[in-house]
Structures are given as structure tokens and as C-alpha cells.
Amino acid sequence: MLTRRQLFPLAGMAGIALASGAAVAHHGWGGYDTAKAFTLTGPIIRSAYENPHGEALVQGDGKIWRLTLAPPFRLQNRGLSVEMLQPGTVGTFFAYPNKQDADEARVERVTIGGKTYELR
Amino acid sequence: MGGFLLAWQEGPLGLAMRTSPLAYPVAETLHIIGFTLLIGPIVALDLRLLGFGRTLPVAALARLVLPVAIGGFALAVCMGLLLFSADAAHVAINPSFRIKLVLIGLALLNVALLHLGVWRDVATWHGVVPARARIAAVLSLVFWLGALTAGRLIAYF
């Protein structure tokens, strides 16, 4: 069976794994401030229908937001085609701001042309 | 280096990985299957080296396990290169990704040292696992499970 000499590195690794999980959640949903959820209506300036995440630059609230969307397969699946995200299209985005980056937000749902599309 | 990564990312392979709805999730899934086939069997072999399942001869277990692990590793690396192409410049500076590469490098070094060392005489162990092989087994667990963890946490940094 395992001696103490063999067990310590295992315990250490487990500790590191747990600590790093708790440390910083920049990019996943945990990195966004759900308490500061906001609604933004504005025109799409540019969009990227791309993996790993789609993106839309949207003008609103006196600035340009970088909005993170879902991967293309999910966007398609939920009914949002690449044509619907062309520049000039006006959308209403319900999003959470990035805790570390004030100009970036992750979109929970978007309304375009009267229809709402869930992205989570 | 930065220019090379950006060129790779913006080249035809990177473009295909970003814009094709299927390519990325398929590559991602095969990447996961690949490292599962690597890590599962290797953990079993490491546990055998640490004294579990003593009725199983080490060499016979290895003959089953190692080809599966090597095949899984090869699949994971190939799919990993495809995934990397999609946003090479971003992923390359991700701290969790860098830790993952270091841990994979250490894991491979550990494998090489074991196979060039006491493993050459595995047929003569007769059920008694040398201390160096046991140390290598612990390091193997730490490095491979660490790499797996770091890979999953890329999305969180």
C-alpha cells in the first residue's frame, strides 16, 4: 500500500487542484457579475460567428461593448444564424459584465426582430 | 514567437476551426476521448506499481495498457493541435495552458526515465516493484492528473 512518502505528493496535488479551482474564475460564467446584470439595446458594429465563442461588438450606453455569445453550433441550434448578427442589426442583449474587464460582458439572452434567443 | 502563433491562428486551419460549427466540438470531444484513454489506463498501471491488484502480473498489465495509452496520447495531441489553431495566440499566453504543457513535459520525462531505467528488467521483478518504479508511479499520477486539471481550467483563466 501507499507509504507516507508516496502519499504526500498526491495530497499536495489535490490541494493545488482545489485551490486553483477556487482562486480565479475569469472566463467562465463565474467571472461575470450577475448582481450587475444589465440590458443593452444597440446596433451590432461587428460580429464573429466563431469557435470557441461567438462575439458581437455593440454600441450602447455611450461606449462599445464586447459581448461574448455562444459557440456557433449552439447559436445555430438556438435559432440565431450568422445572417441575423450582421452589422447594423439592432439587438437587445441581457448580459453580465466581466468582473475584471469593464468593456466585456457575457450574454444570457438576446432579442432580435422580436424573438428572444437563450444562449446559456 | 508571437508572430508565428498569430500567423498559425489566422491561417486556413485556424479559420476552419473557428468558423466550422462542427469542427471545434468534434475535435474537442476526440481530444477528451484521447486523454481519457491515456489517463485511465495509466492510473490503473500506476496503482498496480504502488501495490494494488497484486495478482495481476505487471508486465502483462502493461502489455494491455500501454498501447491504449499511447494511442490515446497520440489522438489527444493531434486534436489538441487543431483546437490550438483556433486561437493560438490567446491560448499560448494562458497561464493554465502553460502549466499544462510543463506538466505533460514532466510526465513524458518521467516515462522516459522509467523505461530507460528499471523497467528494462520488468520481467525479472517477480512481483516486487522496485522503489524507483514506485516513485515514478506517484510522479505519473501527479503529472498526468495535474495536466488534466490544468487543461480543464484553461477556460477559467
Coordinates of C-alpha atoms in Angstrom, one line a residue:
Chain A
M1 CA 0.0 0.0 0.0
L2 CA 1.0 3.6 -0.1
T3 CA 3.6 4.8 2.3
R4 CA 3.6 8.3 3.7
R5 CA 6.4 9.3 1.2
Q6 CA 4.2 8.3 -1.6
L7 CA 1.0 9.9 -0.2
F8 CA 2.3 13.4 0.3
P9 CA 2.8 14.4 -3.4
L10 CA -0.7 13.1 -4.1
A11 CA -2.2 15.2 -1.3
G12 CA -0.2 18.2 -2.5
M13 CA -1.5 17.8 -6.0
A14 CA -5.1 17.5 -4.8
G15 CA -4.6 20.7 -2.7
I16 CA -3.3 22.6 -5.6
A17 CA -6.1 21.5 -7.8
L18 CA -8.7 22.6 -5.3
A19 CA -7.0 25.9 -4.6
S20 CA -6.7 26.8 -8.2
G21 CA -10.3 26.0 -8.8
A22 CA -11.3 28.4 -6.0
A23 CA -8.8 31.0 -6.9
V24 CA -9.9 32.9 -10.0
A25 CA -12.8 32.3 -12.4
H26 CA -12.1 34.9 -15.1
H27 CA -13.7 33.5 -18.1
G28 CA -16.4 31.0 -17.2
W29 CA -19.8 32.2 -16.1
G30 CA -18.3 32.7 -12.6
G31 CA -16.1 35.5 -13.9
Y32 CA -19.1 37.7 -14.6
D33 CA -21.0 39.8 -12.0
T34 CA -24.6 38.5 -12.0
A35 CA -25.5 41.2 -9.5
K36 CA -24.8 43.8 -12.1
A37 CA -26.9 42.2 -14.9
F38 CA -27.9 44.8 -17.4
T39 CA -30.0 45.2 -20.6
L40 CA -28.3 46.8 -23.6
T41 CA -30.1 47.8 -26.9
G42 CA -28.0 48.9 -29.7
P43 CA -26.7 48.2 -33.2
I44 CA -24.1 45.4 -33.9
I45 CA -21.0 47.0 -35.2
R46 CA -19.1 43.8 -35.9
S47 CA -19.7 40.2 -35.1
A48 CA -17.7 37.0 -35.1
Y49 CA -19.7 33.8 -35.6
E50 CA -16.7 31.7 -34.3
N51 CA -15.5 29.0 -32.0
P52 CA -14.8 28.8 -29.2
H53 CA -17.2 31.6 -28.5
G54 CA -19.1 34.0 -30.8
E55 CA -18.7 37.7 -30.2
A56 CA -20.5 40.9 -31.1
L57 CA -19.3 44.5 -30.8
V58 CA -22.4 46.5 -29.9
Q59 CA -22.8 50.3 -29.5
G60 CA -24.7 51.4 -26.4
D61 CA -24.6 53.2 -23.1
G62 CA -22.1 55.7 -24.7
K63 CA -19.5 53.0 -25.5
I64 CA -18.7 49.9 -27.4
W65 CA -19.3 46.7 -25.6
R66 CA -17.6 43.4 -26.4
L67 CA -20.3 40.9 -25.9
T68 CA -19.5 37.2 -25.6
L69 CA -22.0 34.9 -27.2
A70 CA -22.3 31.1 -27.5
P71 CA -20.3 28.8 -29.9
P72 CA -21.6 28.7 -33.5
F73 CA -23.2 25.2 -33.1
R74 CA -25.3 26.4 -30.2
L75 CA -26.2 29.7 -31.8
Q76 CA -27.5 27.8 -34.8
N77 CA -29.2 25.3 -32.6
R78 CA -31.0 28.1 -30.7
G79 CA -32.1 29.8 -33.9
L80 CA -29.5 32.5 -34.4
S81 CA -28.0 32.4 -37.9
V82 CA -24.9 34.2 -39.0
E83 CA -27.1 36.5 -41.1
M84 CA -29.0 37.6 -38.1
L85 CA -25.9 39.0 -36.5
Q86 CA -24.7 41.2 -39.4
P87 CA -23.5 44.8 -38.7
G88 CA -26.4 47.2 -38.4
T89 CA -28.8 44.8 -36.8
V90 CA -30.2 46.1 -33.6
G91 CA -30.4 43.7 -30.7
T92 CA -31.5 43.8 -27.1
F93 CA -28.9 41.9 -25.0
F94 CA -29.3 40.8 -21.4
A95 CA -25.8 40.4 -20.1
Y96 CA -23.4 40.2 -17.1
P97 CA -20.3 42.4 -17.0
N98 CA -16.9 40.9 -16.7
K99 CA -15.6 41.4 -13.2
Q100 CA -12.1 42.2 -14.5
D101 CA -12.9 43.9 -17.8
A102 CA -15.4 46.7 -17.8
D103 CA -15.9 46.6 -21.6
E104 CA -16.8 42.9 -21.8
A105 CA -19.9 41.1 -20.9
R106 CA -21.4 37.6 -21.3
V107 CA -24.8 37.4 -22.9
E108 CA -27.5 35.3 -21.3
R109 CA -30.1 36.0 -23.9
V110 CA -30.7 38.3 -26.9
T111 CA -33.8 39.7 -28.6
I112 CA -33.6 40.3 -32.3
G113 CA -36.5 41.0 -34.6
G114 CA -39.0 40.5 -31.8
K115 CA -37.7 37.0 -30.9
T116 CA -35.7 36.1 -27.9
Y117 CA -32.8 33.6 -28.0
E118 CA -31.4 31.9 -24.9
L119 CA -27.6 31.5 -25.0
R120 CA -26.8 29.7 -21.8
Chain B
M1 CA 7.1 33.5 -31.4
G2 CA 4.1 35.8 -31.1
G3 CA 4.2 36.4 -34.9
F4 CA 4.4 32.7 -35.6
L5 CA 1.4 32.0 -33.3
L6 CA -0.7 34.7 -34.8
A7 CA 0.1 33.5 -38.4
W8 CA -0.9 30.0 -37.4
Q9 CA -4.1 31.3 -35.8
E10 CA -5.0 33.4 -38.8
G11 CA -4.1 30.8 -41.4
P12 CA -6.5 28.4 -43.1
L13 CA -6.5 25.8 -40.4
G14 CA -7.3 28.3 -37.7
L15 CA -10.0 29.9 -39.8
A16 CA -11.6 26.5 -40.4
M17 CA -11.6 25.6 -36.7
R18 CA -13.2 28.9 -35.8
T19 CA -15.9 29.1 -38.4
S20 CA -17.0 25.5 -38.9
P21 CA -19.8 24.8 -36.4
L22 CA -18.8 21.1 -36.2
A23 CA -15.0 21.0 -36.4
Y24 CA -14.3 22.5 -33.0
P25 CA -16.8 20.5 -30.9
V26 CA -15.8 17.3 -32.7
A27 CA -12.1 17.9 -32.2
E28 CA -12.8 18.8 -28.5
T29 CA -14.7 15.6 -28.0
L30 CA -12.0 13.4 -29.6
H31 CA -9.4 15.3 -27.5
I32 CA -11.3 14.3 -24.4
I33 CA -11.6 10.7 -25.5
G34 CA -7.9 10.7 -26.3
F35 CA -6.7 11.8 -22.9
T36 CA -9.3 9.6 -21.2
L37 CA -7.7 6.6 -23.0
L38 CA -4.3 7.8 -21.9
I39 CA -5.0 8.7 -18.3
G40 CA -7.4 5.9 -17.2
P41 CA -5.1 3.0 -18.2
I42 CA -2.0 4.8 -16.9
V43 CA -3.7 5.4 -13.5
A44 CA -4.5 1.7 -13.3
L45 CA -0.9 0.8 -14.1
D46 CA 0.4 3.3 -11.6
L47 CA -1.9 1.8 -8.9
R48 CA -0.5 -1.6 -9.8
L49 CA 3.0 -0.4 -9.3
L50 CA 2.0 1.1 -5.9
G51 CA 0.8 -2.3 -4.7
F52 CA -2.9 -2.6 -5.6
G53 CA -4.1 -5.6 -7.5
R54 CA -1.0 -7.8 -6.8
T55 CA -2.5 -10.8 -8.5
L56 CA -2.0 -9.1 -11.9
P57 CA 1.5 -9.5 -13.3
V58 CA 2.9 -6.1 -14.0
A59 CA 4.3 -6.9 -17.4
A60 CA 1.1 -8.5 -18.6
L61 CA -1.0 -5.5 -17.4
A62 CA 1.4 -3.1 -19.2
R63 CA 1.1 -5.1 -22.4
L64 CA -2.6 -4.4 -22.4
V65 CA -2.5 -0.8 -21.1
L66 CA 0.5 0.8 -22.8
P67 CA -0.7 0.6 -26.4
V68 CA -4.1 2.0 -25.4
A69 CA -2.4 4.9 -23.5
I70 CA 0.0 5.6 -26.4
G71 CA -2.9 5.6 -28.9
G72 CA -4.9 7.9 -26.6
F73 CA -2.0 10.3 -26.2
A74 CA -1.5 10.5 -30.0
L75 CA -5.2 11.2 -30.5
A76 CA -5.2 13.9 -27.8
V77 CA -2.1 15.6 -29.2
C78 CA -3.5 15.7 -32.8
M79 CA -6.8 17.0 -31.7
G80 CA -5.1 19.4 -29.3
L81 CA -3.1 20.9 -32.2
L82 CA -6.4 21.5 -34.1
L83 CA -8.0 23.2 -31.1
F84 CA -4.9 25.3 -30.5
S85 CA -5.1 26.6 -34.1
A86 CA -8.5 28.3 -33.4
D87 CA -6.9 30.9 -31.0
A88 CA -3.3 30.0 -30.8
A89 CA -2.1 33.5 -29.7
H90 CA -4.6 33.7 -26.9
V91 CA -4.2 30.1 -25.6
A92 CA -0.4 30.3 -25.7
I93 CA -0.4 33.1 -23.1
N94 CA -3.0 31.4 -20.9
P95 CA -1.2 30.5 -17.6
S96 CA -3.2 27.3 -17.1
F97 CA -2.3 26.2 -20.6
R98 CA 1.4 26.8 -20.0
I99 CA 1.2 24.8 -16.7
K100 CA -0.5 22.0 -18.6
L101 CA 2.4 21.9 -21.2
V102 CA 5.0 21.8 -18.5
L103 CA 3.2 19.0 -16.7
I104 CA 2.9 17.0 -19.9
G105 CA 6.6 17.5 -20.5
L106 CA 7.4 16.3 -17.0
A107 CA 5.1 13.3 -17.4
L108 CA 6.9 12.3 -20.6
L109 CA 10.3 12.8 -19.0
N110 CA 9.2 10.6 -16.1
V111 CA 8.1 7.9 -18.6
A112 CA 11.4 8.1 -20.4
L113 CA 13.5 7.8 -17.2
L114 CA 11.4 4.8 -16.1
H115 CA 11.6 3.0 -19.4
L116 CA 15.3 3.6 -19.7
G117 CA 15.8 2.5 -16.1
V118 CA 14.3 -0.2 -14.0
W119 CA 11.5 -1.0 -16.5
R120 CA 14.0 -2.7 -18.8
D121 CA 14.2 -5.5 -16.3
V122 CA 10.4 -5.7 -15.6
A123 CA 10.4 -9.5 -16.4
T124 CA 12.8 -10.1 -13.5
W125 CA 10.8 -8.2 -10.8
H126 CA 8.8 -11.3 -9.8
G127 CA 6.1 -9.3 -8.2
V128 CA 8.4 -7.0 -6.2
V129 CA 8.2 -3.5 -7.6
P130 CA 11.5 -1.5 -7.3
A131 CA 11.4 1.7 -5.3
R132 CA 12.3 3.7 -8.4
A133 CA 9.2 2.4 -10.2
R134 CA 7.0 3.3 -7.3
I135 CA 8.4 6.8 -7.2
A136 CA 7.8 7.0 -11.0
A137 CA 4.2 5.8 -10.4
V138 CA 3.5 8.6 -7.9
L139 CA 5.0 11.2 -10.2
S140 CA 3.0 9.8 -13.1
L141 CA -0.2 10.3 -11.1
V142 CA 0.7 13.9 -10.1
F143 CA 1.8 14.9 -13.5
W144 CA -1.0 13.4 -15.6
L145 CA -3.8 14.3 -13.3
G146 CA -2.3 17.7 -12.9
A147 CA -2.2 18.2 -16.7
L148 CA -5.8 17.1 -16.9
T149 CA -6.8 19.6 -14.2
A150 CA -4.8 22.4 -15.9
G151 CA -6.4 21.7 -19.2
R152 CA -9.9 21.9 -17.8
L153 CA -9.0 25.2 -16.0
I154 CA -7.9 26.9 -19.2
A155 CA -11.4 28.2 -19.6
Y156 CA -11.3 29.8 -16.2
F157 CA -8.2 31.9 -16.6

